[in-house]
């Protein structure tokens, strides 16, 4: 019976070892479950925070859009005004230089008329 009792002792030791391993596995499983729950809570908090951020950014964009639009219109108006002013100045300069040229042509023509000799008939 010594062999029977030693086999029984070995089986008990093996069962205790298996039980110890199973308890460790159960503890680890519970820890993982707690970690997953914590991770789910963090994910939900992040989702809520991102929704709040999105709503806030939409509100800010809606509030600043009219100001941005007004600034763009003002900038375009200034640029068009400057271009119009530049064209006006250039036009006036061209007209004044053009009238000076026509006066010179007239005076040159007058000189040309006075310097030509009359023809005999």
PDB file of C-alpha atoms in Angstrom, residues 23-113:
ATOM      1  CA  UNK A  23      -6.534  30.279  -8.835  1.00  0.00           C
ATOM      2  CA  UNK A  24      -3.676  32.308 -10.331  1.00  0.00           C
ATOM      3  CA  UNK A  25      -5.383  32.190 -13.718  1.00  0.00           C
ATOM      4  CA  UNK A  26      -8.688  33.302 -12.198  1.00  0.00           C
ATOM      5  CA  UNK A  27      -6.948  36.199 -10.401  1.00  0.00           C
ATOM      6  CA  UNK A  28      -5.229  37.251 -13.626  1.00  0.00           C
ATOM      7  CA  UNK A  29      -8.509  37.014 -15.497  1.00  0.00           C
ATOM      8  CA  UNK A  30     -10.184  39.271 -12.932  1.00  0.00           C
ATOM      9  CA  UNK A  31      -7.312  41.774 -13.169  1.00  0.00           C
ATOM     10  CA  UNK A  32      -7.628  41.802 -16.964  1.00  0.00           C
ATOM     11  CA  UNK A  33     -11.367  42.309 -16.655  1.00  0.00           C
ATOM     12  CA  UNK A  34     -10.788  45.265 -14.318  1.00  0.00           C
ATOM     13  CA  UNK A  35      -8.181  46.674 -16.702  1.00  0.00           C
ATOM     14  CA  UNK A  36     -10.598  46.301 -19.623  1.00  0.00           C
ATOM     15  CA  UNK A  37     -13.331  48.054 -17.647  1.00  0.00           C
ATOM     16  CA  UNK A  38     -10.893  50.871 -16.854  1.00  0.00           C
ATOM     17  CA  UNK A  39      -9.914  51.075 -20.509  1.00  0.00           C
ATOM     18  CA  UNK A  40     -13.572  51.208 -21.564  1.00  0.00           C
ATOM     19  CA  UNK A  41     -14.195  54.041 -19.090  1.00  0.00           C
ATOM     20  CA  UNK A  42     -11.220  55.960 -20.484  1.00  0.00           C
ATOM     21  CA  UNK A  43     -12.430  55.397 -24.057  1.00  0.00           C
ATOM     22  CA  UNK A  44     -15.917  56.675 -23.166  1.00  0.00           C
ATOM     23  CA  UNK A  45     -14.435  59.727 -21.444  1.00  0.00           C
ATOM     24  CA  UNK A  46     -12.279  60.401 -24.485  1.00  0.00           C
ATOM     25  CA  UNK A  47     -15.289  60.069 -26.795  1.00  0.00           C
ATOM     26  CA  UNK A  48     -17.302  62.498 -24.644  1.00  0.00           C
ATOM     27  CA  UNK A  49     -14.419  64.956 -24.500  1.00  0.00           C
ATOM     28  CA  UNK A  50     -13.940  64.791 -28.264  1.00  0.00           C
ATOM     29  CA  UNK A  51     -17.659  65.435 -28.818  1.00  0.00           C
ATOM     30  CA  UNK A  52     -17.485  68.482 -26.559  1.00  0.00           C
ATOM     31  CA  UNK A  53     -14.378  69.702 -28.381  1.00  0.00           C
ATOM     32  CA  UNK A  54     -16.063  69.237 -31.770  1.00  0.00           C
ATOM     33  CA  UNK A  55     -19.168  71.162 -30.691  1.00  0.00           C
ATOM     34  CA  UNK A  56     -17.053  73.953 -29.214  1.00  0.00           C
ATOM     35  CA  UNK A  57     -14.893  74.242 -32.336  1.00  0.00           C
ATOM     36  CA  UNK A  58     -18.023  74.436 -34.526  1.00  0.00           C
ATOM     37  CA  UNK A  59     -19.392  77.244 -32.330  1.00  0.00           C
ATOM     38  CA  UNK A  60     -16.099  79.134 -32.462  1.00  0.00           C
ATOM     39  CA  UNK A  61     -15.958  78.738 -36.240  1.00  0.00           C
ATOM     40  CA  UNK A  62     -19.520  80.016 -36.578  1.00  0.00           C
ATOM     41  CA  UNK A  63     -18.720  83.028 -34.386  1.00  0.00           C
ATOM     42  CA  UNK A  64     -15.520  83.940 -36.219  1.00  0.00           C
ATOM     43  CA  UNK A  65     -16.800  83.364 -39.774  1.00  0.00           C
ATOM     44  CA  UNK A  66     -18.529  86.757 -40.130  1.00  0.00           C
ATOM     45  CA  UNK A  67     -15.430  88.570 -38.845  1.00  0.00           C
ATOM     46  CA  UNK A  68     -13.235  86.644 -41.251  1.00  0.00           C
ATOM     47  CA  UNK A  69     -15.629  87.349 -44.124  1.00  0.00           C
ATOM     48  CA  UNK A  70     -15.659  91.077 -43.278  1.00  0.00           C
ATOM     49  CA  UNK A  71     -11.867  91.152 -43.178  1.00  0.00           C
ATOM     50  CA  UNK A  72     -11.639  89.425 -46.568  1.00  0.00           C
ATOM     51  CA  UNK A  73     -14.116  91.888 -48.089  1.00  0.00           C
ATOM     52  CA  UNK A  74     -12.190  94.814 -46.589  1.00  0.00           C
ATOM     53  CA  UNK A  75      -8.888  93.465 -47.914  1.00  0.00           C
ATOM     54  CA  UNK A  76     -10.326  92.899 -51.390  1.00  0.00           C
ATOM     55  CA  UNK A  77     -11.821  96.417 -51.380  1.00  0.00           C
ATOM     56  CA  UNK A  78      -8.472  97.935 -50.395  1.00  0.00           C
ATOM     57  CA  UNK A  79      -6.605  95.987 -53.071  1.00  0.00           C
ATOM     58  CA  UNK A  80      -9.131  96.949 -55.755  1.00  0.00           C
ATOM     59  CA  UNK A  81      -8.970 100.581 -54.598  1.00  0.00           C
ATOM     60  CA  UNK A  82      -5.175 100.634 -54.759  1.00  0.00           C
ATOM     61  CA  UNK A  83      -5.231  99.071 -58.229  1.00  0.00           C
ATOM     62  CA  UNK A  84      -7.847 101.601 -59.384  1.00  0.00           C
ATOM     63  CA  UNK A  85      -5.747 104.451 -57.972  1.00  0.00           C
ATOM     64  CA  UNK A  86      -2.633 103.135 -59.707  1.00  0.00           C
ATOM     65  CA  UNK A  87      -4.495 102.829 -63.024  1.00  0.00           C
ATOM     66  CA  UNK A  88      -5.847 106.359 -62.629  1.00  0.00           C
ATOM     67  CA  UNK A  89      -2.380 107.753 -61.971  1.00  0.00           C
ATOM     68  CA  UNK A  90      -0.944 105.852 -64.927  1.00  0.00           C
ATOM     69  CA  UNK A  91      -3.824 107.004 -67.149  1.00  0.00           C
ATOM     70  CA  UNK A  92      -3.342 110.623 -66.155  1.00  0.00           C
ATOM     71  CA  UNK A  93       0.390 110.329 -66.753  1.00  0.00           C
ATOM     72  CA  UNK A  94      -0.199 108.839 -70.188  1.00  0.00           C
ATOM     73  CA  UNK A  95      -2.754 111.504 -71.089  1.00  0.00           C
ATOM     74  CA  UNK A  96      -0.479 114.326 -69.997  1.00  0.00           C
ATOM     75  CA  UNK A  97       2.475 112.852 -71.875  1.00  0.00           C
ATOM     76  CA  UNK A  98       0.220 112.225 -74.883  1.00  0.00           C
ATOM     77  CA  UNK A  99      -0.962 115.838 -74.956  1.00  0.00           C
ATOM     78  CA  UNK A 100       2.644 117.046 -74.713  1.00  0.00           C
ATOM     79  CA  UNK A 101       3.514 114.861 -77.697  1.00  0.00           C
ATOM     80  CA  UNK A 102       0.612 116.264 -79.744  1.00  0.00           C
ATOM     81  CA  UNK A 103       1.684 119.804 -78.927  1.00  0.00           C
ATOM     82  CA  UNK A 104       5.180 118.969 -80.082  1.00  0.00           C
ATOM     83  CA  UNK A 105       3.765 117.470 -83.257  1.00  0.00           C
ATOM     84  CA  UNK A 106       1.758 120.591 -83.884  1.00  0.00           C
ATOM     85  CA  UNK A 107       4.714 122.866 -83.307  1.00  0.00           C
ATOM     86  CA  UNK A 108       6.913 120.663 -85.459  1.00  0.00           C
ATOM     87  CA  UNK A 109       4.238 120.701 -88.132  1.00  0.00           C
ATOM     88  CA  UNK A 110       4.049 124.467 -87.918  1.00  0.00           C
ATOM     89  CA  UNK A 111       7.776 124.674 -88.248  1.00  0.00           C
ATOM     90  CA  UNK A 112       7.638 122.338 -91.176  1.00  0.00           C
ATOM     91  CA  UNK A 113       4.990 124.469 -92.849  1.00  0.00           C
TER      92      UNK A 113
END
